[in-house]
Each structure stands twice: as C-alpha cells, then as structure tokens.
Coordinates of C-alpha atoms and ligand atoms in Angstrom, one line a residue:
X28 CA 19.0 9.1 -15.7
X29 CA 15.8 7.3 -14.7
X30 CA 14.4 8.0 -11.3
X31 CA 14.8 4.4 -10.0
X32 CA 17.6 3.2 -12.2
X33 CA 18.8 -0.3 -11.2
X34 CA 16.9 -0.3 -7.9
X35 CA 15.5 -3.6 -6.7
X36 CA 11.9 -3.0 -5.7
X37 CA 9.3 -5.4 -4.2
X38 CA 5.6 -4.4 -4.3
X39 CA 2.9 -6.4 -2.5
X40 CA -0.6 -6.8 -3.8
X41 CA 0.6 -5.8 -7.2
X42 CA -1.6 -7.8 -9.4
X43 CA -4.2 -5.0 -9.8
X44 CA -5.2 -1.6 -8.7
X45 CA -2.8 0.7 -7.0
X46 CA -0.1 -2.0 -6.6
X47 CA -0.1 -2.7 -10.3
X48 CA 0.2 1.0 -11.2
X49 CA 3.1 1.3 -8.8
X50 CA 4.9 -1.8 -10.3
X51 CA 4.4 -0.5 -13.8
X52 CA 5.5 3.1 -13.1
X53 CA 8.6 2.0 -11.1
X54 CA 9.6 -0.3 -14.0
X55 CA 9.3 2.6 -16.5
X56 CA 11.7 4.5 -14.2
X57 CA 14.3 1.8 -14.4
X58 CA 13.6 -0.5 -11.4
X59 CA 13.8 -4.2 -11.2
X60 CA 10.3 -5.0 -9.9
X61 CA 9.3 -8.0 -8.0
X62 CA 5.6 -8.2 -8.4
X63 CA 4.0 -10.1 -5.5
X64 CA 0.4 -11.0 -4.7
X65 CA -1.9 -14.0 -3.7
X66 CA -3.6 -13.9 -7.1
X67 CA -0.9 -15.8 -9.1
X68 CA -2.6 -15.7 -12.5
X69 CA -3.1 -11.9 -12.5
X70 CA 0.3 -11.3 -10.9
X71 CA 2.1 -13.4 -13.6
X72 CA 0.4 -11.3 -16.3
X73 CA 1.4 -8.0 -14.7
X74 CA 5.1 -9.2 -14.5
X75 CA 5.0 -10.5 -18.0
X76 CA 3.5 -7.2 -19.2
X77 CA 6.4 -5.3 -17.6
X78 CA 9.0 -7.7 -18.9
X79 CA 12.7 -7.1 -18.6
X80 CA 14.2 -7.9 -15.2
X81 CA 10.9 -8.1 -13.5
X82 CA 9.3 -11.2 -12.1
X83 CA 6.3 -12.5 -10.2
X84 CA 6.4 -14.1 -6.7
X85 CA 3.5 -15.5 -4.6
X86 CA 3.5 -13.6 -1.3
X87 CA 0.6 -13.7 1.2
X88 CA 1.6 -10.7 3.4
X89 CA 0.1 -12.0 6.6
X90 CA 2.2 -15.2 6.5
X91 CA 5.7 -14.9 8.0
X92 CA 6.8 -18.1 6.2
X93 CA 6.0 -16.4 2.9
X94 CA 8.1 -13.4 3.9
X95 CA 11.0 -15.7 4.8
X96 CA 10.8 -17.4 1.4
X97 CA 10.5 -14.1 -0.4
X98 CA 13.6 -12.8 1.4
X99 CA 15.6 -15.8 0.2
X100 CA 14.3 -15.4 -3.3
X101 CA 15.3 -11.7 -3.4
X102 CA 18.8 -12.3 -2.0
X103 CA 19.5 -15.1 -4.4
X104 CA 18.0 -13.5 -7.6
X105 CA 18.7 -9.8 -7.0
X106 CA 21.4 -9.7 -4.3
X107 CA 19.3 -7.3 -2.1
X108 CA 16.5 -4.8 -1.9
X109 CA 16.4 -1.0 -2.2
X110 CA 12.6 -0.3 -2.0
X111 CA 9.7 -2.1 -0.5
X112 CA 6.1 -0.9 -1.1
X113 CA 3.7 -2.5 1.4
X114 CA 0.6 -2.0 -0.6
X115 CA -1.6 -5.2 -0.2
X116 CA -4.7 -4.5 1.8
X117 CA -8.4 -5.5 2.1
X118 CA -11.4 -3.5 3.1
X119 CA -12.8 -6.7 4.7
X120 CA -16.4 -6.2 3.6
X121 CA -16.1 -8.7 0.8
X122 CA -13.4 -10.9 2.2
X123 CA -14.8 -11.5 5.7
X124 CA -18.2 -11.9 7.5
X125 CA -19.6 -8.7 8.9
X126 CA -20.7 -6.7 10.7
X127 CA -17.8 -4.2 10.9
X128 CA -19.3 -1.5 13.0
X129 CA -18.0 -0.9 16.6
X130 CA -21.1 -2.1 18.4
X131 CA -21.6 -5.4 16.5
X132 CA -18.2 -6.2 15.1
X133 CA -17.3 -9.8 14.3
X134 CA -14.1 -10.4 16.1
X135 CA -12.7 -13.0 13.7
X136 CA -13.3 -10.6 10.8
X137 CA -11.6 -7.9 12.8
X138 CA -8.5 -10.1 13.2
X139 CA -8.5 -11.1 9.5
X140 CA -8.5 -7.5 8.4
X141 CA -5.7 -6.7 10.9
X142 CA -3.7 -9.8 9.8
X143 CA -3.6 -8.6 6.2
X144 CA -3.4 -4.8 6.6
X145 CA -1.4 -4.5 9.8
X146 CA 0.5 -7.8 10.4
X147 CA 1.3 -7.7 6.6
X148 CA 2.9 -4.3 6.9
X149 CA 4.7 -5.1 10.1
X150 CA 6.2 -8.3 8.6
X151 CA 7.1 -6.5 5.5
X152 CA 9.0 -3.9 7.5
X153 CA 10.7 -6.6 9.5
X154 CA 12.0 -8.5 6.5
X155 CA 12.4 -5.3 4.4
X156 CA 14.8 -3.8 7.0
X157 CA 16.8 -7.0 7.1
X158 CA 17.1 -7.0 3.3
X159 CA 17.9 -3.3 3.0
X160 CA 20.5 -2.9 5.7
X161 CA 23.2 -2.9 3.2
X162 CA 21.5 -0.5 0.7
X163 CA 22.8 3.1 0.7
X164 CA 19.4 4.4 -0.1
X165 CA 16.6 2.1 1.2
X166 CA 13.0 3.2 1.2
X167 CA 9.9 1.6 2.7
X168 CA 6.6 3.0 1.5
X169 CA 3.5 1.9 3.4
X170 CA 0.1 2.3 1.8
X171 CA -2.2 3.4 4.6
X172 CA -5.4 5.3 3.9
X173 CA -7.4 8.4 4.6
X174 CA -9.2 6.0 6.9
X175 CA -6.0 5.8 8.9
X176 CA -6.6 9.4 9.9
X177 CA -10.4 9.6 10.2
X178 CA -12.8 6.9 11.4
X179 CA -15.3 4.9 9.3
X180 CA -18.4 3.8 11.3
X181 CA -19.2 0.7 9.2
X182 CA -15.6 -0.4 8.4
X183 CA -14.0 0.1 11.9
X184 CA -11.5 -2.8 11.5
X185 CA -10.2 -1.3 8.2
X186 CA -9.9 2.2 9.8
X187 CA -8.2 0.8 12.9
X188 CA -5.7 -1.3 10.9
X189 CA -4.8 1.7 8.6
X190 CA -4.3 4.0 11.7
X191 CA -1.9 1.4 13.1
X192 CA 0.0 1.4 9.8
X193 CA 0.3 5.2 10.0
X194 CA 1.8 4.9 13.5
X195 CA 4.1 1.9 12.8
X196 CA 5.6 3.8 9.9
X197 CA 6.9 6.4 12.3
X198 CA 8.4 3.8 14.7
X199 CA 10.1 2.1 11.7
X200 CA 11.4 5.5 10.5
X201 CA 12.9 6.4 13.9
X202 CA 14.2 2.9 14.5
X203 CA 16.2 2.9 11.2
X204 CA 17.4 6.4 11.8
X205 CA 18.7 5.5 15.4
X206 CA 20.4 2.4 14.0
X207 CA 22.0 4.5 11.3
X208 CA 20.5 2.3 8.6
X209 CA 20.1 4.1 5.3
X210 CA 16.4 3.2 5.3
X211 CA 13.6 5.8 5.2
X212 CA 10.0 4.9 5.9
X213 CA 6.9 6.9 5.0
X214 CA 3.2 6.3 4.6
X215 CA 0.8 7.3 1.8
X216 CA -2.9 8.0 2.6
X217 CA -5.0 7.5 -0.5
X218 CA -8.7 8.4 -0.6
X219 CA -11.3 7.5 -3.1
X220 CA -9.0 5.9 -5.8
X221 CA -11.1 4.1 -8.4
X222 CA -9.9 0.5 -8.2
X223 CA -11.6 -3.0 -7.9
X224 CA -11.5 -2.5 -4.1
X225 CA -14.6 -0.3 -4.6
X226 CA -16.5 -2.9 -6.6
X227 CA -18.6 -4.2 -3.8
X228 CA -19.5 -0.7 -2.6
X229 CA -20.4 0.8 -6.0
X230 CA -22.5 -1.9 -7.6
X231 CA -23.0 -2.1 -11.4
X232 CA -24.3 -0.1 -14.3
X233 CA -26.5 2.9 -13.6
X234 CA -26.2 2.3 -9.8
X235 CA -22.4 2.5 -10.1
X236 CA -22.5 5.7 -12.2
X237 CA -24.8 7.3 -9.6
X238 CA -22.6 6.1 -6.7
X239 CA -19.4 7.5 -8.4
X240 CA -21.2 10.9 -9.0
X241 CA -22.3 11.0 -5.4
X242 CA -18.8 10.3 -4.1
X243 CA -17.2 12.7 -6.5
X244 CA -19.6 15.5 -5.4
X245 CA -18.1 15.3 -1.9
X246 CA -14.4 15.4 -3.1
X247 CA -13.0 19.0 -3.2
X248 CA -11.2 18.2 -6.6
X249 CA -14.5 16.9 -7.9
X250 CA -13.5 13.3 -9.0
X251 CA -12.3 10.0 -7.7
X252 CA -8.5 9.5 -8.1
X253 CA -6.7 7.1 -10.5
X254 CA -4.2 4.4 -9.3
X255 CA -1.4 6.4 -11.0
X256 CA -2.0 9.4 -8.7
X257 CA -0.9 7.2 -5.8
X258 CA 1.9 5.6 -7.9
X259 CA 3.5 9.1 -8.6
X260 CA 3.5 9.8 -4.8
X261 CA 5.1 6.4 -4.1
X262 CA 7.7 7.2 -6.8
X263 CA 8.8 10.3 -5.1
X264 CA 9.1 8.5 -1.7
X265 CA 10.9 5.6 -3.3
X266 CA 13.5 7.7 -5.2
X267 CA 16.5 9.5 -3.8
X268 CA 14.7 12.8 -4.4
X269 CA 13.1 12.3 -1.0
X270 CA 16.4 11.4 0.7
X271 CA 15.7 13.9 3.6
X272 CA 12.1 12.7 4.1
X273 CA 11.2 10.0 6.7
X274 CA 8.2 9.4 9.0
X275 CA 5.8 11.5 7.0
X276 CA 2.3 10.9 5.9
X277 CA 1.5 12.0 2.3
X278 CA -2.2 12.4 1.5
X279 CA -3.4 11.6 -2.0
X280 CA -7.1 12.2 -1.7
X281 CA -8.3 15.0 -3.9
X282 CA -8.4 17.3 -0.8
X283 CA -10.9 15.2 1.3
X284 CA -8.7 15.4 4.4
X285 CA -8.3 19.2 4.0
X286 CA -11.6 19.3 5.9
X287 CA -13.9 21.3 3.5
X288 CA -17.1 19.5 4.6
X289 CA -17.8 21.8 7.5
X290 CA -16.6 25.1 5.9
X291 CA -19.1 28.0 5.9
X292 CA -20.8 28.8 2.6
X293 CA -19.3 31.5 0.3
X294 CA -21.7 34.5 0.8
Ligands
LIG301 P1 -7.4 -3.8 -4.8 O1 -7.7 -3.4 -6.1 O2 -8.4 -4.6 -4.0 O3 -5.9 -4.6 -4.8 C1 -5.4 -5.2 -3.7 C2 -4.5 -6.3 -4.1 O4 -4.0 -6.9 -2.9 C3 -5.3 -7.4 -4.8 O5 -4.6 -7.9 -5.9 C4 -5.4 -8.5 -3.8 O6 -5.5 -9.8 -4.3 C5 -4.1 -8.3 -3.0 N1 -4.2 -9.0 -1.7 C6 -5.2 -9.1 -0.9 N2 -4.9 -9.8 0.2 C7 -3.5 -10.0 0.1 C8 -2.6 -10.7 0.9 N3 -2.9 -11.3 2.1 N4 -1.3 -10.8 0.5 C9 -1.0 -10.3 -0.7 N5 -1.8 -9.6 -1.5 C10 -3.1 -9.5 -1.1 O7 -7.0 -2.6 -3.8 P2 -6.5 -1.1 -4.2 O8 -7.6 -0.1 -4.2 O9 -5.5 -1.2 -5.3 O10 -5.7 -0.9 -2.8 C11 -4.3 -1.0 -2.6 C12 -4.0 -0.5 -1.2 O11 -4.4 0.9 -1.1 C13 -4.7 -1.2 -0.1 O12 -3.8 -1.3 1.1 C14 -5.8 -0.3 0.3 O13 -6.3 -0.4 1.6 C15 -5.2 1.1 0.0 N6 -6.2 2.1 -0.2 C16 -7.0 2.1 -1.3 C17 -7.9 3.2 -1.5 C18 -8.8 3.2 -2.7 O14 -9.6 4.2 -2.7 N7 -8.7 2.4 -3.6 C19 -8.0 4.2 -0.5 C20 -7.2 4.1 0.6 C21 -6.3 3.1 0.8 P3 -6.9 -10.5 -4.8 O15 -7.2 -9.9 -6.1 O16 -6.7 -11.9 -4.8 O17 -7.9 -10.1 -3.7

C-alpha cells in the first residue's frame, strides 16, 4: 500500500524547488498530483515528467479568480481534493523593489510579498476547505519558514508573511476541528534548503561556493538541506499516518531553530 494511494493532491509553486520535490514524491506514493504554478513552461515539464494521472494547471496563488477556476477544474476532473500543499512563496528581494528593512521598507513591496505568501495561503485554505469538506481524511500543509519563527532584519516582509502563515495554520486547524470537518492543517518551517530561491543571495561560481560554506558552518547539522528533506516532512503530514496531528509546526532546518548559536563552548 502506497502512502498516498489514490489521494487527489494540489501543490502550489510546484514547477521547481521544494514544490517540485513534493509533487514528485507524492506521485511516487500513489497520489494524483495537480502541479500548479505561474511558470507554465516549467510546470508543464514537471507534470509531464510525473506522467500518469497528474496534470499541470496555471494558478497564481494571490489571485482569487485563479483559485475559483482551479476549484472548478479539480471538481470536474478529479471529483474533489484530499490534500493541499500551499508551497508557493517569494523572498521578495528579486521580485520586488527594496528596501525590505523595518526602517526603510517600501510599502508596495511589503504588500506584494504578503499578497503571495500570506493572501496566497489564506485563499488556498479557503478554497481547499470547500473542496475537502467531503473528504474523510483531508490535509492542508502550509509551507512557512524558519523566518516565521525568528526575524530577518533585511527581509522583514518575508518574515512577517511567514509568521502570519504559521498563525493562520492554527486558526484553520481549530476551525476545521470545531466544524467537525475531517481536515487537518499544519505548517512546515524549512530553513536553508538549497533551491533557486537562494540564487540571488548566493551569487555564482567561487562566490557561491564560499557563501554556501559560510551558511553551512552556522547550521548545526553542517550543511544546507535538500528539497526532498521538506518533501518527506510534507508526506508525513499529508498521509493518514498523521491523522491525530493538527495545528503543529514542523521544523526542517538542520537544527538552526534549536538555538545552538549562543550555547557556551565545550570546555
Ligand atoms: P523557489 O525555488 O523560488 O520556488 C517557488 C516557486 O513558486 C517557483 O516556481 C515560483 O515561480 C512559484 N511562484 C512564485 N510566485 C507565485 C505565485 N504568485 N503563484 C504561484 N506560484 C508562484 O522556492 P523554494 O525554495 O522551493 O520555496 C518554496 C517554499 O518554501 C516558499 O514558500 C518558501 O518561502 C519556502 N521556504 C524555502 C526555504 C529555502 O531555504 N529554500 C526556507 C524557508 C521557506 P517562478 O519560477 O515563476 O518564480
């Protein structure tokens, strides 16, 4: 028995990085995966690579009309939804004008980051709940960040949006429980996962190698993570193995949030 046998799953931002790893792993575990993104060319390729019952759909998570169209598509083609992974997100540094620090922040950029990272998740939960109400084992997995738990001085909008995702996850979890819907909702908090999201921060060539080494030296487990590390955590939360788990935050960060930075030296 595969871990997601015959479950209908929608993953946002799945044309690359963590979302792609989740889509591919879930399909290996028997799910019918709806790969969604704004990058249609890459998204199509991911869905084609998965094959079988999977498909690609354009979905800009910040747009409510896109969610309405996606809901119709899912109902017509798959009959309903069992799992939603709200993965799409932007750091904002590349996609918007700066600055992003609290003293000088550009308010339009602040709104754009929140539109994608927070409104995108809130809309996903809204339409995900409606699609999953009839499922006997619904699961919503929200990809927040380690930055939803600690601040980042020069990416304050990103940190704020991810903190809000962490909290909204708990409201959704309690709402669904009170309504007696069979829908659980949990957040994952990745840290330092090596994906294209880091490109603008790492540079190229030797500069990149040095930057990765410097980041790795500050991670308790000594290396940046892989997209699959997050995908396995999402698999647990999506599957019925986690049927008694709702409203939690699961860190996948090599131990960064364990707080080793200020620990006394071993004498
Ligand atoms: P990524 O490589 O940049 O992939 C993100 C994907 O989301 C891209 O395909 C992107 O499309 C898509 N996207 C952007 N805006 C969208 C929108 N409005 N609607 C739908 N799709 C959109 O990022 P990643 O590292 O895999 O990150 C995935 C999630 O994990 C994000 O929420 C991120 O904040 C979170 N996270 C990542 C890390 C990390 O270390 N990598 C750490 C903590 C949290 P385009 O290619 O067209 O831009």
